[in-house]
């Protein structure tokens, strides 16, 4: 099972994580059954001027910056093809 964590810290939330979380709850069927979607507290990546790369998500141990539904879906599909 792949674990998708969507940062729900203030910066990410403002930069689109709220909409991303809603969209990710309706992942396509070929991906949905292999992914557990949760929110998480600030990943600590928005500091030191990196807030412009928000929203951040974490897919297992991989961080994805400037996450969009398209980029998250692409990353998940790449992993689901590896995951039986
Ligand atoms: S709010 Fe998302 S990394 Fe800080």
Coordinates of C-alpha atoms and ligand atoms in Angstrom, one line a residue:
X1 CA 0.0 0.0 0.0
X2 CA 1.4 3.4 -1.0
X3 CA 1.0 6.2 1.6
X4 CA 0.2 9.6 0.2
X5 CA 0.4 12.3 2.8
X6 CA -0.8 15.8 1.9
X7 CA 0.6 18.5 4.0
X8 CA -2.1 20.4 5.8
X9 CA 0.2 23.1 7.3
X10 CA -0.8 26.7 6.8
X11 CA 1.5 27.4 3.9
X12 CA 0.6 24.3 1.9
X13 CA -3.1 24.7 2.8
X14 CA -3.1 28.3 1.3
X15 CA -1.1 27.2 -1.7
X16 CA -3.6 24.6 -2.8
X17 CA -3.3 21.6 -0.5
X18 CA -6.9 21.8 0.5
X19 CA -8.2 21.5 -3.1
X20 CA -5.5 18.8 -3.7
X21 CA -6.8 16.8 -0.7
X22 CA -10.3 16.9 -2.0
X23 CA -9.3 15.9 -5.5
X24 CA -7.1 13.1 -4.2
X25 CA -10.1 11.6 -2.4
X26 CA -11.5 10.8 -5.8
X27 CA -8.5 9.1 -7.4
X28 CA -9.1 6.9 -10.5
X29 CA -10.0 3.3 -9.8
X30 CA -6.7 1.9 -11.1
X31 CA -4.8 3.9 -8.4
X32 CA -7.3 4.2 -5.6
X33 CA -7.1 0.7 -4.2
X34 CA -3.4 0.9 -3.8
X35 CA -3.1 4.2 -2.1
X36 CA -3.9 5.4 1.4
X37 CA -4.5 9.1 1.5
X38 CA -4.0 11.1 4.7
X39 CA -3.2 14.6 5.7
X40 CA -0.2 15.5 7.8
X41 CA 1.2 18.4 9.8
X42 CA 3.7 20.8 8.3
X43 CA 6.6 18.8 6.8
X44 CA 9.0 21.6 7.6
X45 CA 9.8 22.2 4.0
X46 CA 8.1 25.6 3.6
X47 CA 10.6 27.4 5.7
X48 CA 13.7 29.3 4.7
X49 CA 12.0 30.9 1.7
X50 CA 10.8 27.6 0.2
X51 CA 7.2 28.4 0.7
X52 CA 7.0 29.1 -3.1
X53 CA 7.4 25.4 -3.7
X54 CA 4.3 24.5 -1.7
X55 CA 2.1 22.6 -1.6
X56 CA 4.2 19.6 -0.6
X57 CA 3.1 16.0 -0.5
X58 CA 4.9 12.9 0.7
X59 CA 4.5 9.7 -1.2
X60 CA 6.1 7.0 1.0
X61 CA 9.5 8.5 1.5
X62 CA 9.5 10.8 -1.6
X63 CA 8.7 14.5 -1.3
X64 CA 6.9 16.2 -4.1
X65 CA 7.0 20.0 -4.3
X66 CA 4.5 22.2 -6.1
X67 CA 2.2 19.3 -6.1
X68 CA -0.8 19.2 -8.4
X69 CA -3.3 16.5 -9.0
X70 CA -1.5 15.7 -12.3
X71 CA 1.9 15.4 -10.7
X72 CA 0.6 13.4 -7.8
X73 CA -1.2 11.1 -10.1
X74 CA 1.8 10.6 -12.3
X75 CA 4.0 9.8 -9.3
X76 CA 1.3 7.4 -7.9
X77 CA 0.9 5.7 -11.3
X78 CA 4.7 5.2 -11.5
X79 CA 4.6 3.5 -8.1
X80 CA 1.5 1.4 -8.7
X81 CA 3.1 0.0 -11.8
X82 CA 6.0 -1.2 -9.5
X83 CA 3.6 -2.4 -6.8
X84 CA 1.8 -5.7 -7.5
Ligands
LIG1 S1 3.0 23.9 5.5 FE1 3.6 22.3 4.2 S2 5.6 22.0 4.5 FE2 5.1 23.6 5.9

